[in-house]
Amino acid sequence: MEKRVVAALGHHAVGTNFPEQYKAVHASVKVLADLIETGCQLVITHSNAPQVGMIHTALNEYAKNHETYNAPMSLCSSMSQGLVGYDIQNMLHSELMDRGIYRTVSTVITQVIVDPYDEAFYHPVKVIGRILTKEEAQEEENKGNYVVEVEGGYRRIVASPKPIDIVEIDAINALVQAGQIVIAGGGGGIPVLKQPHRLKSASAIVEKDLTAGKLADLTDADILLFLTGVDQVSLHYGSSHPEPVDHLSAAQARACMADGEFDETGMQPKIEASVNFVSQKAGRKAVITSPEKALAALRGEAGTTIQ
Ligand SMILES: Nc1ncnc2c1ncn2[C@@H]1O[C@H](COP(=O)(O)OP(=O)(O)O)[C@@H](O)[C@H]1O
Ligand SMILES: NC(=O)OP(=O)(O)O
């Protein structure tokens, strides 16, 4: 029987600029096609922070030269879903055709509901866009935006609220149930606030790992697969004695998080999403590994499995 797998592609699997994206996605679709050939039904999601930064910078340069206002973050996020989604959908389609497999691959521009009272709105953590001068940083602050000092200047930071629901989930599930390959929730999805008659965009970037977990739950996936820059999760990462782990129970993973074992923006969201996903239904598993080890990891011969 086919296993339904939500595959979340990180920076290593999608690249951080145009030339890198072309090469990285080209390599990643081979892995995705291998997964399909071994009987996985795929729902794909991906990173976008570098891409959204590029789009934001480009549109703000345009705004400066044309005396118009800066691009809303929601538009930048939607463009990043198209920018990365298009490459995956085009290259995966070609890779499958080369292997004699015809399967439609489509990208769903995805919005996620966030809570207007999410504490994250008061503690922005996601760094985006180019390096700003002191004057530009001051201008951003005058507009109510947040900046952080970095080497060489300042950068804008935005809030990263938790995803509560996926607006287009019925469309995504209709495609999944029709046996099609779907790319959804790219860059964590476009955050929106639910109002009585509309969805109001929020100036934020949702953590894609948490949206991947939500997507896996709402598509009733069997496996949540994170394809990141390392083969395995390590305990004491960054120390002189890192300990790669093959397997963690949800309870062990929860305890590690409580001990502050994982960094807030790199590994922690993958662990949190994995624990949430596997805790909601028996028989599920989450796997964290590199694209190169994906097949072996699904066989339990590599990666870190949380179950
Ligand atoms: N405990 C850990 N175990 C392994 N890698 C870790 C750990 N903590 C941080 N990392 C680093 O974090 C990276 C994953 O974070 P990031 O690159 O932001 O994710 P993504 O692949 O989703 O873009 C890994 O490639 C590794 O370099
Ligand atoms: N949206 C998001 O979490 O993107 P990254 O994985 O690129 O940080």
Tab-separated table of C-alpha atoms and ligand atoms in Angstrom:
chain	number	residue	atom	x	y	z
A	1	MET	CA	0.000	0.000	0.000
A	2	GLU	CA	1.189	3.547	-0.727
A	3	LYS	CA	2.444	5.559	2.230
A	4	ARG	CA	1.423	9.204	2.272
A	5	VAL	CA	4.485	11.340	2.962
A	6	VAL	CA	4.713	15.073	3.561
A	7	ALA	CA	8.246	16.021	2.471
A	8	ALA	CA	9.538	19.364	3.765
A	9	LEU	CA	12.495	20.680	1.748
A	10	GLY	CA	14.873	22.942	3.682
A	11	HIS	CA	17.490	25.457	2.500
A	12	HIS	CA	19.914	22.711	1.467
A	13	ALA	CA	17.218	21.117	-0.735
A	14	VAL	CA	15.960	24.323	-2.426
A	15	GLY	CA	18.992	26.655	-2.332
A	16	THR	CA	19.192	30.254	-1.240
A	17	ASN	CA	19.468	32.148	-4.575
A	18	PHE	CA	18.522	31.593	-8.254
A	19	PRO	CA	21.544	29.593	-9.444
A	20	GLU	CA	21.604	27.555	-6.219
A	21	GLN	CA	17.856	26.981	-6.406
A	22	TYR	CA	18.126	25.561	-9.927
A	23	LYS	CA	20.893	23.128	-8.924
A	24	ALA	CA	19.416	22.187	-5.549
A	25	VAL	CA	15.888	21.596	-6.862
A	26	HIS	CA	17.301	19.620	-9.787
A	27	ALA	CA	18.973	17.282	-7.280
A	28	SER	CA	15.976	17.216	-4.916
A	29	VAL	CA	13.446	16.166	-7.572
A	30	LYS	CA	15.537	13.039	-8.229
A	31	VAL	CA	15.102	12.115	-4.567
A	32	LEU	CA	11.381	12.957	-4.700
A	33	ALA	CA	10.973	10.824	-7.839
A	34	ASP	CA	12.809	7.942	-6.106
A	35	LEU	CA	10.338	8.240	-3.223
A	36	ILE	CA	7.412	8.155	-5.657
A	37	GLU	CA	8.885	5.092	-7.391
A	38	THR	CA	9.125	3.289	-4.060
A	39	GLY	CA	5.405	3.833	-3.452
A	40	CYS	CA	5.197	7.143	-1.577
A	41	GLN	CA	2.286	9.459	-2.248
A	42	LEU	CA	3.894	12.880	-1.887
A	43	VAL	CA	2.760	16.219	-0.559
A	44	ILE	CA	5.675	18.638	-0.796
A	45	THR	CA	6.433	21.796	1.130
A	46	HIS	CA	9.540	23.983	1.258
A	47	SER	CA	11.610	26.781	2.820
A	48	ASN	CA	11.380	30.355	1.575
A	49	ALA	CA	13.222	32.736	3.936
A	50	PRO	CA	16.073	33.552	1.499
A	51	GLN	CA	13.650	33.851	-1.434
A	52	VAL	CA	11.173	36.022	0.447
A	53	GLY	CA	14.088	38.275	1.441
A	54	MET	CA	15.148	38.621	-2.208
A	55	ILE	CA	11.607	39.472	-3.320
A	56	HIS	CA	11.151	41.935	-0.463
A	57	THR	CA	14.424	43.684	-1.323
A	58	ALA	CA	13.619	43.858	-5.037
A	59	LEU	CA	10.122	45.244	-4.519
A	60	ASN	CA	11.328	47.779	-1.984
A	61	GLU	CA	13.968	49.013	-4.435
A	62	TYR	CA	11.177	49.368	-6.989
A	63	ALA	CA	9.058	51.237	-4.447
A	64	LYS	CA	11.938	53.639	-3.726
A	65	ASN	CA	12.408	54.427	-7.426
A	66	HIS	CA	8.717	54.729	-8.251
A	67	GLU	CA	7.438	56.549	-5.176
A	68	THR	CA	5.056	53.822	-4.183
A	69	TYR	CA	4.706	51.958	-0.896
A	70	ASN	CA	6.721	48.916	0.202
A	71	ALA	CA	5.411	45.484	-0.765
A	72	PRO	CA	3.288	43.813	1.922
A	73	MET	CA	4.935	40.684	3.343
A	74	SER	CA	1.914	38.603	2.266
A	75	LEU	CA	2.591	39.431	-1.403
A	76	CYS	CA	6.284	38.587	-0.975
A	77	SER	CA	5.342	35.226	0.585
A	78	SER	CA	2.870	34.415	-2.182
A	79	MET	CA	5.510	35.231	-4.811
A	80	SER	CA	8.012	32.979	-3.035
A	81	GLN	CA	5.524	30.093	-3.183
A	82	GLY	CA	5.332	30.602	-6.951
A	83	LEU	CA	9.089	31.088	-7.321
A	84	VAL	CA	10.051	27.855	-5.553
A	85	GLY	CA	6.863	25.899	-6.307
A	86	TYR	CA	7.255	26.476	-10.029
A	87	ASP	CA	10.794	25.071	-10.084
A	88	ILE	CA	9.788	21.976	-8.096
A	89	GLN	CA	6.622	21.387	-10.141
A	90	ASN	CA	8.365	21.863	-13.489
A	91	MET	CA	11.479	19.819	-12.683
A	92	LEU	CA	9.640	17.016	-10.860
A	93	HIS	CA	7.245	16.658	-13.787
A	94	SER	CA	10.208	16.341	-16.184
A	95	GLU	CA	12.036	13.877	-13.911
A	96	LEU	CA	8.943	11.691	-13.696
A	97	MET	CA	8.386	11.860	-17.485
A	98	ASP	CA	12.031	10.753	-17.986
A	99	ARG	CA	11.194	7.714	-15.840
A	100	GLY	CA	8.014	6.990	-17.823
A	101	ILE	CA	5.704	8.170	-15.052
A	102	TYR	CA	2.923	10.628	-15.890
A	103	ARG	CA	1.661	12.449	-12.801
A	104	THR	CA	0.338	15.992	-12.486
A	105	VAL	CA	2.330	18.160	-10.088
A	106	SER	CA	0.727	21.411	-8.965
A	107	THR	CA	1.452	24.201	-6.543
A	108	VAL	CA	-1.360	25.492	-4.366
A	109	ILE	CA	-0.916	29.071	-3.164
A	110	THR	CA	-1.590	28.403	0.491
A	111	GLN	CA	-2.769	30.638	3.328
A	112	VAL	CA	-2.562	29.636	6.977
A	113	ILE	CA	-4.715	30.992	9.774
A	114	VAL	CA	-2.772	32.517	12.658
A	115	ASP	CA	-3.953	33.882	15.995
A	116	PRO	CA	-3.904	37.710	16.221
A	117	TYR	CA	-3.049	37.321	19.921
A	118	ASP	CA	-0.123	34.940	19.273
A	119	GLU	CA	2.709	36.027	21.587
A	120	ALA	CA	5.066	35.728	18.600
A	121	PHE	CA	3.726	39.058	17.275
A	122	TYR	CA	5.444	40.721	20.247
A	123	HIS	CA	8.751	38.842	19.801
A	124	PRO	CA	9.802	38.881	16.131
A	125	VAL	CA	12.482	36.281	15.325
A	126	LYS	CA	12.520	35.712	11.535
A	127	VAL	CA	15.291	37.713	9.827
A	128	ILE	CA	14.468	38.807	6.276
A	129	GLY	CA	15.631	41.120	3.491
A	130	ARG	CA	18.926	42.819	2.743
A	131	ILE	CA	21.302	44.632	5.121
A	132	LEU	CA	20.001	48.144	5.875
A	133	THR	CA	21.901	51.309	6.745
A	134	LYS	CA	21.305	52.965	10.127
A	135	GLU	CA	19.021	55.559	8.455
A	136	GLU	CA	16.994	52.902	6.647
A	137	ALA	CA	16.706	50.886	9.860
A	138	GLN	CA	15.423	54.000	11.631
A	139	GLU	CA	12.864	54.534	8.833
A	140	GLU	CA	11.639	50.944	9.294
A	141	GLU	CA	11.317	51.477	13.053
A	142	ASN	CA	9.428	54.735	12.472
A	143	LYS	CA	6.916	52.706	10.421
A	144	GLY	CA	6.440	50.312	13.349
A	145	ASN	CA	8.624	47.549	11.890
A	146	TYR	CA	11.380	45.770	13.832
A	147	VAL	CA	15.071	45.602	12.983
A	148	VAL	CA	18.028	43.763	14.444
A	149	GLU	CA	21.699	44.769	14.365
A	150	VAL	CA	23.828	42.379	12.299
A	151	GLU	CA	27.373	42.429	10.954
A	152	GLY	CA	27.543	45.325	8.478
A	153	GLY	CA	24.320	47.056	9.479
A	154	TYR	CA	20.745	46.125	10.322
A	155	ARG	CA	18.152	43.701	8.992
A	156	ARG	CA	14.420	43.586	9.319
A	157	ILE	CA	12.885	40.903	11.531
A	158	VAL	CA	9.286	39.782	11.448
A	159	ALA	CA	7.055	37.787	13.754
A	160	SER	CA	6.627	34.056	13.261
A	161	PRO	CA	3.207	33.068	14.654
A	162	LYS	CA	2.108	29.430	14.826
A	163	PRO	CA	-0.095	28.015	12.046
A	164	ILE	CA	-3.549	27.082	13.381
A	165	ASP	CA	-5.267	25.900	10.199
A	166	ILE	CA	-4.705	25.702	6.449
A	167	VAL	CA	-7.267	27.634	4.425
A	168	GLU	CA	-6.922	25.625	1.191
A	169	ILE	CA	-6.821	22.212	2.883
A	170	ASP	CA	-9.937	20.908	1.073
A	171	ALA	CA	-8.393	21.716	-2.319
A	172	ILE	CA	-5.103	20.106	-1.252
A	173	ASN	CA	-6.899	16.966	-0.047
A	174	ALA	CA	-8.971	16.787	-3.251
A	175	LEU	CA	-5.729	16.703	-5.269
A	176	VAL	CA	-4.127	14.203	-2.886
A	177	GLN	CA	-7.160	11.924	-3.065
A	178	ALA	CA	-7.045	12.123	-6.865
A	179	GLY	CA	-3.516	10.671	-6.643
A	180	GLN	CA	-1.857	13.901	-7.743
A	181	ILE	CA	1.330	15.419	-6.380
A	182	VAL	CA	0.802	18.652	-4.521
A	183	ILE	CA	3.198	21.390	-3.422
A	184	ALA	CA	1.543	23.371	-0.630
A	185	GLY	CA	2.226	25.531	2.401
A	186	GLY	CA	5.472	26.790	0.857
A	187	GLY	CA	7.423	29.054	3.203
A	188	GLY	CA	5.037	28.133	5.993
A	189	GLY	CA	2.059	29.501	4.041
A	190	ILE	CA	0.861	33.099	3.897
A	191	PRO	CA	-0.302	34.040	7.403
A	192	VAL	CA	-3.830	35.422	7.578
A	193	LEU	CA	-6.134	36.523	10.381
A	194	LYS	CA	-9.677	35.203	10.231
A	195	GLN	CA	-12.216	38.040	10.210
A	196	PRO	CA	-15.997	37.660	9.773
A	197	HIS	CA	-16.042	38.106	5.986
A	198	ARG	CA	-12.438	38.015	4.913
A	199	LEU	CA	-8.935	36.807	5.580
A	200	LYS	CA	-6.694	39.724	6.518
A	201	SER	CA	-3.020	39.188	5.775
A	202	ALA	CA	-0.588	39.422	8.689
A	203	SER	CA	2.885	40.916	8.327
A	204	ALA	CA	4.730	37.792	9.434
A	205	ILE	CA	6.480	34.653	8.195
A	206	VAL	CA	5.278	31.310	9.520
A	207	GLU	CA	7.873	28.661	10.374
A	208	LYS	CA	7.663	26.170	7.508
A	209	ASP	CA	8.455	23.190	9.749
A	210	LEU	CA	5.353	23.846	11.849
A	211	THR	CA	3.197	24.260	8.739
A	212	ALA	CA	4.689	21.014	7.379
A	213	GLY	CA	3.494	19.287	10.564
A	214	LYS	CA	0.037	20.819	10.233
A	215	LEU	CA	-0.109	19.803	6.562
A	216	ALA	CA	0.910	16.245	7.462
A	217	ASP	CA	-1.802	16.073	10.108
A	218	LEU	CA	-4.551	17.554	7.920
A	219	THR	CA	-3.712	15.355	4.914
A	220	ASP	CA	-3.599	12.360	7.286
A	221	ALA	CA	-0.070	11.496	6.205
A	222	ASP	CA	1.745	8.432	7.500
A	223	ILE	CA	5.163	10.077	7.500
A	224	LEU	CA	6.462	13.619	8.013
A	225	LEU	CA	9.861	13.785	6.312
A	226	PHE	CA	12.220	16.735	6.868
A	227	LEU	CA	14.978	16.974	4.262
A	228	THR	CA	17.565	19.257	5.799
A	229	GLY	CA	21.320	19.946	5.832
A	230	VAL	CA	22.381	17.081	8.130
A	231	ASP	CA	21.944	13.288	7.970
A	232	GLN	CA	20.754	13.055	11.566
A	233	VAL	CA	19.713	15.081	14.581
A	234	SER	CA	22.464	15.268	17.174
A	235	LEU	CA	22.273	15.838	20.883
A	236	HIS	CA	24.847	18.355	22.189
A	237	TYR	CA	25.043	19.731	18.649
A	238	GLY	CA	27.829	22.265	18.224
A	239	SER	CA	29.727	20.923	21.244
A	240	SER	CA	32.948	18.898	21.150
A	241	HIS	CA	30.933	15.690	21.694
A	242	PRO	CA	27.809	15.722	19.450
A	243	GLU	CA	25.763	12.508	19.668
A	244	PRO	CA	23.826	11.617	16.503
A	245	VAL	CA	20.550	9.880	17.350
A	246	ASP	CA	18.806	7.164	15.329
A	247	HIS	CA	15.537	7.152	17.207
A	248	LEU	CA	13.625	9.276	19.706
A	249	SER	CA	10.235	8.562	21.230
A	250	ALA	CA	7.856	11.523	21.365
A	251	ALA	CA	8.369	11.634	25.146
A	252	GLN	CA	12.179	11.686	24.777
A	253	ALA	CA	11.982	14.414	22.132
A	254	ARG	CA	9.688	16.467	24.353
A	255	ALA	CA	12.118	16.104	27.264
A	256	CYS	CA	15.041	17.208	25.082
A	257	MET	CA	13.092	20.317	24.030
A	258	ALA	CA	12.275	21.092	27.658
A	259	ASP	CA	16.021	20.832	28.464
A	260	GLY	CA	16.757	23.453	25.774
A	261	GLU	CA	18.678	20.874	23.732
A	262	PHE	CA	17.794	22.367	20.320
A	263	ASP	CA	18.351	25.821	18.815
A	264	GLU	CA	15.173	27.866	18.470
A	265	THR	CA	15.219	28.460	14.715
A	266	GLY	CA	17.113	25.458	13.197
A	267	MET	CA	16.260	22.074	14.725
A	268	GLN	CA	13.689	22.882	17.412
A	269	PRO	CA	10.757	23.578	15.033
A	270	LYS	CA	11.356	20.246	13.241
A	271	ILE	CA	11.327	18.383	16.554
A	272	GLU	CA	8.253	20.278	17.774
A	273	ALA	CA	6.373	19.585	14.520
A	274	SER	CA	7.422	15.912	14.652
A	275	VAL	CA	6.257	15.460	18.242
A	276	ASN	CA	2.908	17.148	17.515
A	277	PHE	CA	2.392	15.031	14.402
A	278	VAL	CA	3.215	11.633	15.885
A	279	SER	CA	1.335	12.335	19.130
A	280	GLN	CA	-1.979	12.880	17.358
A	281	LYS	CA	-2.448	9.418	15.854
A	282	ALA	CA	-0.904	6.001	16.403
A	283	GLY	CA	1.261	4.570	13.634
A	284	ARG	CA	2.676	7.870	12.418
A	285	LYS	CA	6.370	8.645	12.232
A	286	ALA	CA	8.537	11.672	11.560
A	287	VAL	CA	11.972	11.404	9.980
A	288	ILE	CA	14.703	14.066	9.899
A	289	THR	CA	17.554	13.532	7.446
A	290	SER	CA	19.340	14.885	4.375
A	291	PRO	CA	17.974	14.462	0.817
A	292	GLU	CA	20.889	12.094	0.136
A	293	LYS	CA	19.784	9.720	2.919
A	294	ALA	CA	16.013	10.016	2.397
A	295	LEU	CA	15.383	6.553	0.974
A	296	ALA	CA	17.559	4.797	3.551
A	297	ALA	CA	15.967	6.856	6.331
A	298	LEU	CA	12.456	5.759	5.321
A	299	ARG	CA	13.693	2.161	5.553
A	300	GLY	CA	14.963	2.952	9.078
A	301	GLU	CA	18.606	2.634	8.021
A	302	ALA	CA	19.594	6.318	8.358
A	303	GLY	CA	18.341	9.633	9.690
A	304	THR	CA	16.566	10.266	12.972
A	305	THR	CA	13.118	8.768	13.424
A	306	ILE	CA	10.675	10.194	15.955
A	307	GLN	CA	7.890	7.766	16.731
B	1	LIG	N1	20.685	19.379	17.160
B	1	LIG	C1	21.030	19.486	15.880
B	1	LIG	N2	21.315	18.384	15.152
B	1	LIG	C2	21.665	18.482	13.876
B	1	LIG	N3	21.730	19.665	13.193
B	1	LIG	C3	21.448	20.798	13.847
B	1	LIG	C4	21.082	20.757	15.214
B	1	LIG	N4	20.857	22.020	15.618
B	1	LIG	C5	21.050	22.820	14.554
B	1	LIG	N5	21.423	22.092	13.480
B	1	LIG	C6	21.716	22.745	12.197
B	1	LIG	O1	20.468	23.262	11.762
B	1	LIG	C7	20.294	22.959	10.374
B	1	LIG	C8	18.793	22.865	10.098
B	1	LIG	O2	18.262	24.144	10.212
B	1	LIG	P1	17.914	24.986	8.903
B	1	LIG	O3	19.070	24.969	7.936
B	1	LIG	O4	17.383	26.298	9.351
B	1	LIG	O5	16.737	24.080	8.391
B	1	LIG	P2	16.144	23.803	6.934
B	1	LIG	O6	16.900	22.622	6.396
B	1	LIG	O7	14.737	23.456	7.227
B	1	LIG	O8	16.304	25.033	6.114
B	1	LIG	C9	21.063	21.679	10.172
B	1	LIG	O9	21.449	21.529	8.826
B	1	LIG	C10	22.256	21.859	11.091
B	1	LIG	O10	23.252	22.595	10.429
B	2	LIG	N1	9.223	30.170	6.257
B	2	LIG	C1	10.315	29.501	6.715
B	2	LIG	O1	10.332	28.924	7.806
B	2	LIG	O2	11.380	29.527	5.866
B	2	LIG	P1	12.826	28.946	6.160
B	2	LIG	O3	12.668	27.460	6.391
B	2	LIG	O4	13.563	29.254	4.891
B	2	LIG	O5	13.376	29.654	7.364
